[in-house]
PDB file of C-alpha atoms in Angstrom:
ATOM      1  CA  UNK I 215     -35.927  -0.740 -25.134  1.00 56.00           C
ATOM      2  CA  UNK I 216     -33.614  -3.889 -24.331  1.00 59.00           C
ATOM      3  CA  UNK I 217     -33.784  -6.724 -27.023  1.00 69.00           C
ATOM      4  CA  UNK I 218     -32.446 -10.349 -26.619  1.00 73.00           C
ATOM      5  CA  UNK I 219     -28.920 -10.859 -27.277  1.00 74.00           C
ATOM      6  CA  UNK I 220     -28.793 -14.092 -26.761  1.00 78.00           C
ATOM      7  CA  UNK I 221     -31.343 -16.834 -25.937  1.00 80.00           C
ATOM      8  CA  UNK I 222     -30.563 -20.156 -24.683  1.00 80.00           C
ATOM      9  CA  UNK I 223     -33.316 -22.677 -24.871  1.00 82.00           C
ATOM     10  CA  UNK I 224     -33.373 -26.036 -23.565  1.00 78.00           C
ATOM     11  CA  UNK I 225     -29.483 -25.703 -24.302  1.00 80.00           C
ATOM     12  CA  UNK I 226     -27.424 -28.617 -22.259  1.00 78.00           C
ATOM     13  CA  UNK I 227     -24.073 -31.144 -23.035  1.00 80.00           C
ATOM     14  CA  UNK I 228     -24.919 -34.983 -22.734  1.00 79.00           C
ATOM     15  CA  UNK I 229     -22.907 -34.670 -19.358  1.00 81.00           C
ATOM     16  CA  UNK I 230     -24.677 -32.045 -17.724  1.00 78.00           C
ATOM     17  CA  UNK I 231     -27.615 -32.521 -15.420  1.00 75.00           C
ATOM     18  CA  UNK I 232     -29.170 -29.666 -16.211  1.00 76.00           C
ATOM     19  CA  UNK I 233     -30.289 -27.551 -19.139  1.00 79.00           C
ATOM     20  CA  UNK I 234     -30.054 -23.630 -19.609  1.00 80.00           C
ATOM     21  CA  UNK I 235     -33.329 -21.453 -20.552  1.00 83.00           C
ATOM     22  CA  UNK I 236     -31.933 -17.463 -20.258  1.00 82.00           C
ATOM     23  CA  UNK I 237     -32.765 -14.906 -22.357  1.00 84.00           C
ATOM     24  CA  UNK I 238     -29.460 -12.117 -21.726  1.00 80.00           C
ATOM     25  CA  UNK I 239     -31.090  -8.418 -23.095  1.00 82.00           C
ATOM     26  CA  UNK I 240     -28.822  -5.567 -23.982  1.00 76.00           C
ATOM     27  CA  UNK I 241     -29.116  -3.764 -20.192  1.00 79.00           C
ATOM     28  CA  UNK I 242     -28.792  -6.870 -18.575  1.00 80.00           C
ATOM     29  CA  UNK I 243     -25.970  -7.789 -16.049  1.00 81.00           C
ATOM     30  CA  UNK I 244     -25.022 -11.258 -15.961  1.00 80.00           C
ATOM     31  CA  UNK I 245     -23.433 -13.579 -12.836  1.00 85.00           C
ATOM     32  CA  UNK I 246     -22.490 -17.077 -12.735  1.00 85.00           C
ATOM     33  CA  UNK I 247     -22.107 -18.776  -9.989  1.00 88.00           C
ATOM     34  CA  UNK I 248     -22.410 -22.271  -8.806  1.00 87.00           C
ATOM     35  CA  UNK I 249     -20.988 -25.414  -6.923  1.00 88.00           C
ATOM     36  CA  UNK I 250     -18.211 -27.526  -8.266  1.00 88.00           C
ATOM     37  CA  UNK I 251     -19.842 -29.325 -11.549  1.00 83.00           C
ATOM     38  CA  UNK I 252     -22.809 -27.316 -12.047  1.00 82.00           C
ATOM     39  CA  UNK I 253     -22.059 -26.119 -15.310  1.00 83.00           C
ATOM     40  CA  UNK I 254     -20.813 -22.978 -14.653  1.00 85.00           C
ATOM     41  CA  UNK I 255     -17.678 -23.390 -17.187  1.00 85.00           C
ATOM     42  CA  UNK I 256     -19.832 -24.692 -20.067  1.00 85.00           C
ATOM     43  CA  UNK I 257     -22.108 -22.626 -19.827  1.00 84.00           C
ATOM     44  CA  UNK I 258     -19.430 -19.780 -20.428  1.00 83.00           C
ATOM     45  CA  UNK I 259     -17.773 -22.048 -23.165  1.00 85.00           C
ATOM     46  CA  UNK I 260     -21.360 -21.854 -24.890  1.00 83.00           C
ATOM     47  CA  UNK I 261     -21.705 -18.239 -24.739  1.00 80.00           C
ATOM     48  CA  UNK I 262     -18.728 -17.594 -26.423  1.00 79.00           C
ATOM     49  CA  UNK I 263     -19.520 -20.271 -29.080  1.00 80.00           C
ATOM     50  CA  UNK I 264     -16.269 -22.244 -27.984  1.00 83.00           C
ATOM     51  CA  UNK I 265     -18.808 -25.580 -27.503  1.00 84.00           C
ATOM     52  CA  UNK I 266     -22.230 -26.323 -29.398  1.00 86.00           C
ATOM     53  CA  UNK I 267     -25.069 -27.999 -26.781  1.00 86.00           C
ATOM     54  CA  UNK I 268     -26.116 -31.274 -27.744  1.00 86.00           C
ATOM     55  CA  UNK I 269     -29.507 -30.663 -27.345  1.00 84.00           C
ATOM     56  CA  UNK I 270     -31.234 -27.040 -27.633  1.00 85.00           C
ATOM     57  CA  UNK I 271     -30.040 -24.222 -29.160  1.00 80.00           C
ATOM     58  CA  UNK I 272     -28.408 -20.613 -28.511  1.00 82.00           C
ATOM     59  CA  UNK I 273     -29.752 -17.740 -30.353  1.00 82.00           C
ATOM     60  CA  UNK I 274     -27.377 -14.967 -30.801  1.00 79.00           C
ATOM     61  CA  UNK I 275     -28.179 -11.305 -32.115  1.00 78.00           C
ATOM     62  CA  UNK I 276     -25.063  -8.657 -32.403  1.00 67.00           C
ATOM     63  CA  UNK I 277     -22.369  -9.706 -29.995  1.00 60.00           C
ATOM     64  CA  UNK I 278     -18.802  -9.384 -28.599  1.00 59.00           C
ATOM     65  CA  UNK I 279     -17.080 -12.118 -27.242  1.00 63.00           C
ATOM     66  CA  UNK I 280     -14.030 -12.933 -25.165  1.00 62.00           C
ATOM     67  CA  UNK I 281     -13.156 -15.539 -23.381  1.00 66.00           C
ATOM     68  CA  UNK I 282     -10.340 -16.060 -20.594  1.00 67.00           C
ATOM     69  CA  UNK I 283      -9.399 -20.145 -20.134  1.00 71.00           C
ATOM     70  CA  UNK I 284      -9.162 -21.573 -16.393  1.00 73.00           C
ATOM     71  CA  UNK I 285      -5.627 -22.472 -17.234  1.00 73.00           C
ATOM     72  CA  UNK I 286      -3.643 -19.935 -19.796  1.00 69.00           C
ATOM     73  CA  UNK I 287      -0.342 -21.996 -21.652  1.00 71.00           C
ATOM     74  CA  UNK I 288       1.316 -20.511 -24.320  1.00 67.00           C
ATOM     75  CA  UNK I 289       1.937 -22.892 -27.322  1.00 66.00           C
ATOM     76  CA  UNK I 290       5.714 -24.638 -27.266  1.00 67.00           C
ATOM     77  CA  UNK I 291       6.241 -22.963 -30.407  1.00 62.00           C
ATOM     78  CA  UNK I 292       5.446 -19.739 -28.805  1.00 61.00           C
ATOM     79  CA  UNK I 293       7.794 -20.828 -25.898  1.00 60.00           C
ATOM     80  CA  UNK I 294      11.190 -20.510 -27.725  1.00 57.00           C
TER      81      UNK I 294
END
């Protein structure tokens, strides 16, 4: 029986148009896709608790997460 890993409800940044309602169970096989703008990157970003919405909330059971940026830099430090 699949339970609810994570729950987003009314979950949305002050610059998006739109707000996320998704309940992701256990068996479940997520895409994202969208235009340019539509939220696709935040709504990642807010998965993987990298960003908090600034209205709703995200309810999270057990979870894993990862997260690969658009744009991977190493640190200067790291440079040598």
């Amino acid at each position: 029986m699949p339970t609810n890993l994570v729950t987003f409800k009314d979950a949305t940044k002050e610059y998006l148009k739109t707000s996320f309602n998704i309940a992701i169970d256990s068996n479940d096989f997520l895409v994202v896709s969208g235009g340019n703008g539509s939220g696709k990157s935040t709504f990642i970003k807010m998965l993987c608790g990298l960003i908090k919405p600034s209205i709703g909330f995200i309810k999270m059971t057990k979870y894993t997460k990862s997260y690969v940026p658009e744009k991977a830099e190493l640190p200067t430090l790291l440079t040598g």
